[in-house]
Amino acid sequence: LQRRAIVWGTAGAIAIRALMTLAVVWLLQIPGLMLAGGLGLLWIAYKLITEQDSDDEAHAGADTVHRAVHHLGVERRDAAERGTTRSADQRGDRAAAHILLSQLASGEPVTRQHLNRAMVQAFGGTDAEGRWTQRSSFEVLEHALALHLRGSLAPLASLADVAARIDLAQRLPTQTVRSEDQIEWQQFSTPVDIAAVAILLADVRQDDVILEPSAGNGLLVAQLGAHRSLHLNELDPIRRDRLHGVFPGATITGHDGAILDAALGDAPRPSLILMNPPFSRSLGRGVDDLAAVRHLQAALRRLQTGGRLVAIMPDWFGPTTRMRDHYETVLRGSTVQASVRLEGCYLKHGTSI
């Protein structure tokens, strides 16, 4: 039946088009028809022009002012509403994070139920009511985790201290929900145990000027020991706002990490860089297989002569046949002291990289 309908429909459409073509050809043979049609179009055009001119003269000033005032009013109202919503979200984030701190400090697992209860209490309603989202609850968990790491764990002194971070990571719920923003901004924060290993490899010193080019919620640098100064760069304004509450003494900026050296200009150059760059997307480029390479190259250009850099890079970045040229070009003038391959370390953060 469906095939028969397709056949008859196609045949009918062809027949109608053929009849319409014949009718147009017949009409065009009538003497003077095209001339009459052209004169009719001229009259219509004349009426439209004269009516528009008189209307413009009478109302141009008032209409222009009205449109400008209306447009300005709408934009100001929208900006005010966005600012109010963002301020409310910031207060809710902080409140929920501080509720979760007691659970993190207890040594007990932090479950999805704990997370949901904290969000309901802080935002005055459920995610089903549109007060918050499951993705934002994981962002709040990371914010609480950064606060916890800054104030509750013993300082890192050796690899033996990583065991406590592994235990903490295992007590956290798996991040099972991704948002479009998370994928667009490549927001996969550094797990607490991997961050601890990176900091130990960095050999942080008291006189270090430290830079994190893609700071996220601050999990990579939350376990830093004593240092001279800290500069955190984060493109996402929401995550950047959270950083102020966790690192009150840090310099915080919002540049594209791939052009950070040019963006920072004459600012002090770091003696130590810790970084976890986006792996496969760049600002203005979208999907970008070399995003991490571009960020690493910009960071190395920023680093002081004789400085140190610890980077979490994609598995494919190495002196392989496919990547050898990029690898050697980016690292020219640098010495690789250690390269450690880790598997399955991001599972709690919702990805298998």
mmCIF file of C-alpha atoms in Angstrom:
data_model
loop_
_atom_site.group_PDB
_atom_site.id
_atom_site.type_symbol
_atom_site.label_atom_id
_atom_site.label_comp_id
_atom_site.label_asym_id
_atom_site.label_seq_id
_atom_site.Cartn_x
_atom_site.Cartn_y
_atom_site.Cartn_z
ATOM 1 C CA LEU A 1 0.000 0.000 0.000
ATOM 2 C CA GLN A 2 2.825 2.396 0.861
ATOM 3 C CA ARG A 3 4.586 1.694 -2.456
ATOM 4 C CA ARG A 4 1.340 2.280 -4.383
ATOM 5 C CA ALA A 5 0.826 5.623 -2.614
ATOM 6 C CA ILE A 6 4.365 6.727 -3.487
ATOM 7 C CA VAL A 7 3.903 5.786 -7.169
ATOM 8 C CA TRP A 8 0.525 7.536 -7.539
ATOM 9 C CA GLY A 9 1.720 10.596 -5.611
ATOM 10 C CA THR A 10 4.780 10.983 -7.827
ATOM 11 C CA ALA A 11 2.716 10.544 -11.001
ATOM 12 C CA GLY A 12 0.145 13.111 -9.799
ATOM 13 C CA ALA A 13 2.834 15.687 -9.012
ATOM 14 C CA ILE A 14 4.376 15.293 -12.472
ATOM 15 C CA ALA A 15 0.981 15.614 -14.162
ATOM 16 C CA ILE A 16 0.072 18.809 -12.248
ATOM 17 C CA ARG A 17 3.415 20.441 -13.103
ATOM 18 C CA ALA A 18 2.983 19.560 -16.777
ATOM 19 C CA LEU A 19 -0.540 21.080 -16.871
ATOM 20 C CA MET A 20 0.623 24.265 -15.149
ATOM 21 C CA THR A 21 3.488 24.653 -17.622
ATOM 22 C CA LEU A 22 1.083 24.335 -20.571
ATOM 23 C CA ALA A 23 -1.245 26.922 -19.023
ATOM 24 C CA VAL A 24 1.591 29.454 -18.553
ATOM 25 C CA VAL A 25 2.761 28.955 -22.168
ATOM 26 C CA TRP A 26 -0.812 29.542 -23.420
ATOM 27 C CA LEU A 27 -1.246 32.731 -21.322
ATOM 28 C CA LEU A 28 2.029 34.209 -22.577
ATOM 29 C CA GLN A 29 0.730 33.993 -26.144
ATOM 30 C CA ILE A 30 -2.082 36.516 -25.420
ATOM 31 C CA PRO A 31 -1.114 39.887 -27.061
ATOM 32 C CA GLY A 32 -0.372 42.699 -24.574
ATOM 33 C CA LEU A 33 -0.617 40.525 -21.417
ATOM 34 C CA MET A 34 3.020 41.038 -20.396
ATOM 35 C CA LEU A 35 2.754 44.815 -21.031
ATOM 36 C CA ALA A 36 -0.360 45.046 -18.838
ATOM 37 C CA GLY A 37 1.328 43.091 -16.079
ATOM 38 C CA GLY A 38 4.395 45.347 -16.147
ATOM 39 C CA LEU A 39 2.273 48.523 -15.940
ATOM 40 C CA GLY A 40 0.418 47.043 -12.957
ATOM 41 C CA LEU A 41 3.681 46.393 -11.132
ATOM 42 C CA LEU A 42 4.815 49.986 -11.756
ATOM 43 C CA TRP A 43 1.608 51.339 -10.177
ATOM 44 C CA ILE A 44 2.023 49.106 -7.114
ATOM 45 C CA ALA A 45 5.652 50.202 -6.685
ATOM 46 C CA TYR A 46 4.662 53.898 -6.950
ATOM 47 C CA LYS A 47 1.995 53.531 -4.224
ATOM 48 C CA LEU A 48 4.385 51.721 -1.870
ATOM 49 C CA ILE A 49 7.094 54.379 -2.226
ATOM 50 C CA THR A 50 4.789 57.399 -1.689
ATOM 51 C CA GLU A 51 3.022 55.840 1.320
ATOM 52 C CA GLN A 52 6.354 54.867 2.943
ATOM 53 C CA ASP A 53 7.792 58.387 2.472
ATOM 54 C CA SER A 54 4.824 60.087 4.113
ATOM 55 C CA ASP A 55 4.797 57.628 6.982
ATOM 56 C CA ASP A 56 8.556 58.064 7.543
ATOM 57 C CA GLU A 57 8.284 61.873 7.641
ATOM 58 C CA ALA A 58 5.477 61.765 10.200
ATOM 59 C CA HIS A 59 6.876 59.152 12.541
ATOM 60 C CA ALA A 60 10.622 58.755 11.927
ATOM 61 C CA GLY A 61 11.786 60.648 15.018
ATOM 62 C CA ALA A 62 9.287 59.157 17.432
ATOM 63 C CA ASP A 63 9.683 55.636 16.037
ATOM 64 C CA THR A 64 13.470 55.740 16.219
ATOM 65 C CA VAL A 65 13.471 56.988 19.808
ATOM 66 C CA HIS A 66 10.822 54.449 20.799
ATOM 67 C CA ARG A 67 12.769 51.582 19.270
ATOM 68 C CA ALA A 68 16.013 52.701 20.896
ATOM 69 C CA VAL A 69 14.432 53.100 24.342
ATOM 70 C CA HIS A 70 12.592 49.782 24.023
ATOM 71 C CA HIS A 71 15.758 47.952 22.929
ATOM 72 C CA LEU A 72 17.801 49.502 25.736
ATOM 73 C CA GLY A 73 15.110 48.665 28.270
ATOM 74 C CA VAL A 74 14.925 45.037 27.185
ATOM 75 C CA GLU A 75 18.712 44.605 27.244
ATOM 76 C CA ARG A 76 19.033 46.193 30.695
ATOM 77 C CA ARG A 77 16.213 44.065 32.062
ATOM 78 C CA ASP A 78 17.740 40.877 30.602
ATOM 79 C CA ALA A 79 21.166 41.734 32.016
ATOM 80 C CA ALA A 80 19.661 42.466 35.437
ATOM 81 C CA GLU A 81 17.737 39.186 35.425
ATOM 82 C CA ARG A 82 20.857 37.233 34.451
ATOM 83 C CA GLY A 83 22.835 38.951 37.193
ATOM 84 C CA THR A 84 20.161 38.200 39.804
ATOM 85 C CA THR A 85 19.954 34.537 38.761
ATOM 86 C CA ARG A 86 23.726 34.163 38.802
ATOM 87 C CA SER A 87 24.014 35.738 42.270
ATOM 88 C CA ALA A 88 21.349 33.368 43.591
ATOM 89 C CA ASP A 89 23.163 30.393 42.035
ATOM 90 C CA GLN A 90 26.441 31.506 43.598
ATOM 91 C CA ARG A 91 24.844 31.706 47.036
ATOM 92 C CA GLY A 92 23.270 28.285 46.541
ATOM 93 C CA ASP A 93 26.581 26.800 45.387
ATOM 94 C CA ARG A 94 28.400 28.098 48.453
ATOM 95 C CA ALA A 95 25.681 26.948 50.837
ATOM 96 C CA ALA A 96 25.503 23.433 49.361
ATOM 97 C CA ALA A 97 29.311 23.110 49.336
ATOM 98 C CA HIS A 98 29.556 24.018 53.040
ATOM 99 C CA ILE A 99 26.820 21.489 53.859
ATOM 100 C CA LEU A 100 28.879 18.787 52.111
ATOM 101 C CA LEU A 101 32.081 19.679 53.971
ATOM 102 C CA SER A 102 31.005 17.848 57.136
ATOM 103 C CA GLN A 103 30.338 14.665 55.160
ATOM 104 C CA LEU A 104 33.722 14.899 53.413
ATOM 105 C CA ALA A 105 35.468 15.350 56.766
ATOM 106 C CA SER A 106 33.624 12.415 58.368
ATOM 107 C CA GLY A 107 35.564 9.750 56.472
ATOM 108 C CA GLU A 108 32.265 8.202 55.309
ATOM 109 C CA PRO A 109 31.198 7.851 51.654
ATOM 110 C CA VAL A 110 29.551 10.821 49.970
ATOM 111 C CA THR A 111 26.542 9.385 48.154
ATOM 112 C CA ARG A 112 24.180 10.821 45.583
ATOM 113 C CA GLN A 113 21.612 11.065 48.375
ATOM 114 C CA HIS A 114 23.949 13.305 50.394
ATOM 115 C CA LEU A 115 24.528 15.430 47.322
ATOM 116 C CA ASN A 116 20.843 15.771 46.490
ATOM 117 C CA ARG A 117 19.905 16.644 50.082
ATOM 118 C CA ALA A 118 22.538 19.375 50.225
ATOM 119 C CA MET A 119 21.293 20.863 46.946
ATOM 120 C CA VAL A 120 17.638 20.792 48.038
ATOM 121 C CA GLN A 121 18.495 22.446 51.346
ATOM 122 C CA ALA A 122 20.663 25.134 49.706
ATOM 123 C CA PHE A 123 18.402 25.927 46.737
ATOM 124 C CA GLY A 124 15.035 25.479 48.460
ATOM 125 C CA GLY A 125 13.724 22.856 46.047
ATOM 126 C CA THR A 126 14.491 19.893 43.822
ATOM 127 C CA ASP A 127 16.024 19.490 40.410
ATOM 128 C CA ALA A 128 12.605 18.394 39.130
ATOM 129 C CA GLU A 129 11.328 21.863 40.083
ATOM 130 C CA GLY A 130 14.133 23.466 38.065
ATOM 131 C CA ARG A 131 16.020 24.840 41.080
ATOM 132 C CA TRP A 132 19.267 23.085 40.089
ATOM 133 C CA THR A 133 20.538 20.316 37.811
ATOM 134 C CA GLN A 134 22.321 17.032 38.435
ATOM 135 C CA ARG A 135 25.334 18.388 36.546
ATOM 136 C CA SER A 136 25.478 21.479 38.758
ATOM 137 C CA SER A 137 25.358 19.234 41.850
ATOM 138 C CA PHE A 138 28.613 17.578 40.729
ATOM 139 C CA GLU A 139 30.136 21.008 40.177
ATOM 140 C CA VAL A 140 29.184 21.901 43.756
ATOM 141 C CA LEU A 141 30.743 18.636 44.972
ATOM 142 C CA GLU A 142 34.019 19.624 43.292
ATOM 143 C CA HIS A 143 33.802 23.054 44.922
ATOM 144 C CA ALA A 144 33.301 21.424 48.334
ATOM 145 C CA LEU A 145 36.163 19.033 47.623
ATOM 146 C CA ALA A 146 38.528 21.922 46.818
ATOM 147 C CA LEU A 147 37.572 23.630 50.096
ATOM 148 C CA HIS A 148 38.111 20.353 51.975
ATOM 149 C CA LEU A 149 41.530 19.771 50.409
ATOM 150 C CA ARG A 150 42.652 23.285 51.286
ATOM 151 C CA GLY A 151 41.900 22.929 54.969
ATOM 152 C CA SER A 152 41.470 19.358 56.187
ATOM 153 C CA LEU A 153 44.151 17.014 54.836
ATOM 154 C CA ALA A 154 47.741 16.740 56.021
ATOM 155 C CA PRO A 155 50.292 18.323 53.637
ATOM 156 C CA LEU A 156 51.803 16.146 50.940
ATOM 157 C CA ALA A 157 55.313 15.034 51.818
ATOM 158 C CA SER A 158 55.810 11.737 49.972
ATOM 159 C CA LEU A 159 54.033 9.206 47.788
ATOM 160 C CA ALA A 160 52.822 7.497 50.965
ATOM 161 C CA ASP A 161 50.544 10.485 51.533
ATOM 162 C CA VAL A 162 48.729 9.752 48.266
ATOM 163 C CA ALA A 163 46.992 6.801 49.931
ATOM 164 C CA ALA A 164 44.691 9.151 51.881
ATOM 165 C CA ARG A 165 43.765 10.880 48.615
ATOM 166 C CA ILE A 166 43.007 7.556 46.956
ATOM 167 C CA ASP A 167 40.716 6.702 49.869
ATOM 168 C CA LEU A 168 38.980 10.065 49.525
ATOM 169 C CA ALA A 169 38.498 9.590 45.765
ATOM 170 C CA GLN A 170 36.933 6.166 46.334
ATOM 171 C CA ARG A 171 34.407 7.664 48.765
ATOM 172 C CA LEU A 172 33.030 10.049 46.130
ATOM 173 C CA PRO A 173 30.066 9.306 43.838
ATOM 174 C CA THR A 174 30.709 8.743 40.127
ATOM 175 C CA GLN A 175 29.790 11.724 37.979
ATOM 176 C CA THR A 176 27.221 10.141 35.680
ATOM 177 C CA VAL A 177 25.737 13.267 34.082
ATOM 178 C CA ARG A 178 27.379 15.486 31.480
ATOM 179 C CA SER A 179 26.133 18.824 30.203
ATOM 180 C CA GLU A 180 26.662 20.513 26.849
ATOM 181 C CA ASP A 181 28.763 23.152 28.610
ATOM 182 C CA GLN A 182 30.977 20.498 30.195
ATOM 183 C CA ILE A 183 31.682 18.938 26.804
ATOM 184 C CA GLU A 184 32.055 22.323 25.074
ATOM 185 C CA TRP A 185 34.498 23.633 27.705
ATOM 186 C CA GLN A 186 36.191 20.216 28.241
ATOM 187 C CA GLN A 187 35.446 20.389 31.962
ATOM 188 C CA PHE A 188 36.957 17.183 33.281
ATOM 189 C CA SER A 189 38.570 18.158 36.562
ATOM 190 C CA THR A 190 41.658 16.469 37.934
ATOM 191 C CA PRO A 191 40.921 13.597 40.374
ATOM 192 C CA VAL A 192 42.297 14.273 43.861
ATOM 193 C CA ASP A 193 44.750 11.356 43.822
ATOM 194 C CA ILE A 194 46.177 12.276 40.407
ATOM 195 C CA ALA A 195 46.479 15.901 41.531
ATOM 196 C CA ALA A 196 48.475 14.731 44.548
ATOM 197 C CA VAL A 197 50.915 12.815 42.322
ATOM 198 C CA ALA A 198 51.293 15.853 40.033
ATOM 199 C CA ILE A 199 52.111 18.125 42.983
ATOM 200 C CA LEU A 200 54.714 15.700 44.315
ATOM 201 C CA LEU A 201 56.325 15.544 40.876
ATOM 202 C CA ALA A 202 56.337 19.351 40.746
ATOM 203 C CA ASP A 203 58.490 19.573 43.901
ATOM 204 C CA VAL A 204 56.804 22.797 45.090
ATOM 205 C CA ARG A 205 59.141 25.298 46.749
ATOM 206 C CA GLN A 206 58.467 28.257 49.023
ATOM 207 C CA ASP A 207 59.715 30.800 46.462
ATOM 208 C CA ASP A 208 57.702 29.367 43.560
ATOM 209 C CA VAL A 209 55.506 31.602 41.412
ATOM 210 C CA ILE A 210 52.839 29.118 40.308
ATOM 211 C CA LEU A 211 50.463 29.233 37.329
ATOM 212 C CA GLU A 212 47.525 26.939 36.505
ATOM 213 C CA PRO A 213 46.349 27.849 32.964
ATOM 214 C CA SER A 214 43.006 25.939 33.043
ATOM 215 C CA ALA A 215 42.140 25.910 36.726
ATOM 216 C CA GLY A 216 38.545 24.620 36.593
ATOM 217 C CA ASN A 217 37.284 24.292 40.176
ATOM 218 C CA GLY A 218 40.837 24.292 41.542
ATOM 219 C CA LEU A 219 41.267 20.572 42.239
ATOM 220 C CA LEU A 220 44.732 20.317 40.658
ATOM 221 C CA VAL A 221 46.235 23.003 42.900
ATOM 222 C CA ALA A 222 44.118 22.656 46.058
ATOM 223 C CA GLN A 223 46.824 20.538 47.756
ATOM 224 C CA LEU A 224 49.744 22.899 47.124
ATOM 225 C CA GLY A 225 52.255 23.435 49.891
ATOM 226 C CA ALA A 226 53.922 26.751 50.747
ATOM 227 C CA HIS A 227 54.742 28.983 47.761
ATOM 228 C CA ARG A 228 55.253 32.671 46.974
ATOM 229 C CA SER A 229 52.256 33.362 44.717
ATOM 230 C CA LEU A 230 49.506 31.607 42.767
ATOM 231 C CA HIS A 231 47.901 32.611 39.461
ATOM 232 C CA LEU A 232 44.771 30.730 38.374
ATOM 233 C CA ASN A 233 43.385 31.166 34.878
ATOM 234 C CA GLU A 234 39.911 29.813 34.040
ATOM 235 C CA LEU A 235 37.806 30.632 30.991
ATOM 236 C CA ASP A 236 34.423 29.592 32.429
ATOM 237 C CA PRO A 237 33.036 32.533 34.479
ATOM 238 C CA ILE A 238 31.024 30.307 36.836
ATOM 239 C CA ARG A 239 34.026 28.189 37.786
ATOM 240 C CA ARG A 240 36.141 31.336 37.960
ATOM 241 C CA ASP A 241 33.759 32.802 40.551
ATOM 242 C CA ARG A 242 34.137 29.704 42.718
ATOM 243 C CA LEU A 243 37.921 30.011 42.682
ATOM 244 C CA HIS A 244 37.747 33.311 44.569
ATOM 245 C CA GLY A 245 36.165 31.536 47.535
ATOM 246 C CA VAL A 246 38.758 28.742 47.626
ATOM 247 C CA PHE A 247 41.914 30.751 46.855
ATOM 248 C CA PRO A 248 41.321 34.253 48.272
ATOM 249 C CA GLY A 249 44.953 35.308 47.851
ATOM 250 C CA ALA A 250 45.396 34.135 44.263
ATOM 251 C CA THR A 251 45.423 36.181 41.079
ATOM 252 C CA ILE A 252 42.487 34.948 38.980
ATOM 253 C CA THR A 253 42.033 35.659 35.264
ATOM 254 C CA GLY A 254 39.785 34.436 32.444
ATOM 255 C CA HIS A 255 41.894 34.140 29.272
ATOM 256 C CA ASP A 256 42.004 31.437 26.616
ATOM 257 C CA GLY A 257 44.774 29.123 27.787
ATOM 258 C CA ALA A 258 45.954 28.539 24.213
ATOM 259 C CA ILE A 259 47.070 32.191 23.930
ATOM 260 C CA LEU A 260 47.956 32.745 27.571
ATOM 261 C CA ASP A 261 51.503 33.979 27.007
ATOM 262 C CA ALA A 262 50.302 36.833 24.787
ATOM 263 C CA ALA A 263 47.287 37.586 27.009
ATOM 264 C CA LEU A 264 49.325 37.969 30.214
ATOM 265 C CA GLY A 265 51.900 40.274 28.652
ATOM 266 C CA ASP A 266 54.261 41.696 31.278
ATOM 267 C CA ALA A 267 52.773 39.833 34.256
ATOM 268 C CA PRO A 268 55.297 37.888 36.387
ATOM 269 C CA ARG A 269 56.440 34.672 34.708
ATOM 270 C CA PRO A 270 55.908 31.466 36.695
ATOM 271 C CA SER A 271 58.685 29.264 37.981
ATOM 272 C CA LEU A 272 56.207 26.355 38.150
ATOM 273 C CA ILE A 273 53.199 25.485 35.983
ATOM 274 C CA LEU A 274 50.685 22.768 36.842
ATOM 275 C CA MET A 275 48.166 22.084 34.099
ATOM 276 C CA ASN A 276 45.369 19.806 32.927
ATOM 277 C CA PRO A 277 44.455 21.321 29.538
ATOM 278 C CA PRO A 278 41.401 20.540 27.373
ATOM 279 C CA PHE A 279 42.186 17.494 25.256
ATOM 280 C CA SER A 280 40.018 17.860 22.154
ATOM 281 C CA ARG A 281 38.292 21.269 21.936
ATOM 282 C CA SER A 282 39.592 24.830 21.588
ATOM 283 C CA LEU A 283 37.942 28.226 21.900
ATOM 284 C CA GLY A 284 36.999 29.423 18.409
ATOM 285 C CA ARG A 285 38.002 26.102 16.808
ATOM 286 C CA GLY A 286 35.452 23.692 18.229
ATOM 287 C CA VAL A 287 36.695 20.131 17.814
ATOM 288 C CA ASP A 288 40.487 20.334 17.877
ATOM 289 C CA ASP A 289 42.617 17.197 18.151
ATOM 290 C CA LEU A 290 45.654 19.325 19.037
ATOM 291 C CA ALA A 291 44.002 21.447 21.742
ATOM 292 C CA ALA A 292 46.176 20.044 24.535
ATOM 293 C CA VAL A 293 49.318 20.574 22.449
ATOM 294 C CA ARG A 294 48.424 24.241 21.834
ATOM 295 C CA HIS A 295 47.840 24.822 25.550
ATOM 296 C CA LEU A 296 51.105 23.110 26.489
ATOM 297 C CA GLN A 297 53.034 25.167 23.952
ATOM 298 C CA ALA A 298 51.553 28.420 25.283
ATOM 299 C CA ALA A 299 52.414 27.402 28.855
ATOM 300 C CA LEU A 300 56.019 26.547 28.002
ATOM 301 C CA ARG A 301 56.420 29.938 26.338
ATOM 302 C CA ARG A 302 55.213 31.542 29.556
ATOM 303 C CA LEU A 303 57.503 29.574 31.865
ATOM 304 C CA GLN A 304 60.638 31.139 33.340
ATOM 305 C CA THR A 305 63.963 29.911 32.032
ATOM 306 C CA GLY A 306 64.871 26.982 34.272
ATOM 307 C CA GLY A 307 61.254 26.624 35.428
ATOM 308 C CA ARG A 308 59.306 23.395 35.936
ATOM 309 C CA LEU A 309 56.068 22.199 34.359
ATOM 310 C CA VAL A 310 53.861 19.217 35.171
ATOM 311 C CA ALA A 311 51.092 18.546 32.636
ATOM 312 C CA ILE A 312 48.358 15.937 32.392
ATOM 313 C CA MET A 313 48.308 15.180 28.655
ATOM 314 C CA PRO A 314 46.365 12.840 26.333
ATOM 315 C CA ASP A 315 47.716 9.319 25.949
ATOM 316 C CA TRP A 316 48.570 9.926 22.285
ATOM 317 C CA PHE A 317 51.001 12.776 23.082
ATOM 318 C CA GLY A 318 54.434 11.205 22.794
ATOM 319 C CA PRO A 319 57.327 10.506 20.417
ATOM 320 C CA THR A 320 55.224 8.144 18.287
ATOM 321 C CA THR A 321 55.283 7.996 14.494
ATOM 322 C CA ARG A 322 52.085 10.070 14.241
ATOM 323 C CA MET A 323 52.969 12.674 16.875
ATOM 324 C CA ARG A 324 56.754 12.853 16.748
ATOM 325 C CA ASP A 325 56.902 16.179 14.871
ATOM 326 C CA HIS A 326 54.435 17.894 17.236
ATOM 327 C CA TYR A 327 56.080 16.360 20.295
ATOM 328 C CA GLU A 328 59.594 17.446 19.374
ATOM 329 C CA THR A 329 58.514 20.907 18.190
ATOM 330 C CA VAL A 330 56.584 21.716 21.379
ATOM 331 C CA LEU A 331 59.263 20.398 23.718
ATOM 332 C CA ARG A 332 62.232 21.879 21.879
ATOM 333 C CA GLY A 333 64.422 23.652 24.446
ATOM 334 C CA SER A 334 62.917 21.630 27.309
ATOM 335 C CA THR A 335 64.028 18.473 29.085
ATOM 336 C CA VAL A 336 61.481 15.748 29.907
ATOM 337 C CA GLN A 337 62.413 14.466 33.371
ATOM 338 C CA ALA A 338 59.581 11.934 33.730
ATOM 339 C CA SER A 339 56.636 10.576 31.756
ATOM 340 C CA VAL A 340 54.069 8.473 33.612
ATOM 341 C CA ARG A 341 51.179 6.647 31.893
ATOM 342 C CA LEU A 342 47.996 6.181 33.965
ATOM 343 C CA GLU A 343 44.896 4.191 33.014
ATOM 344 C CA GLY A 344 41.305 4.483 34.227
ATOM 345 C CA CYS A 345 42.097 7.352 36.576
ATOM 346 C CA TYR A 346 39.166 9.564 35.479
ATOM 347 C CA LEU A 347 36.360 7.025 35.940
ATOM 348 C CA LYS A 348 34.893 8.857 38.954
ATOM 349 C CA HIS A 349 34.688 11.981 36.817
ATOM 350 C CA GLY A 350 32.575 10.297 34.168
ATOM 351 C CA THR A 351 35.141 9.554 31.450
ATOM 352 C CA SER A 352 37.406 6.627 30.619
ATOM 353 C CA ILE A 353 40.372 8.675 29.291
#
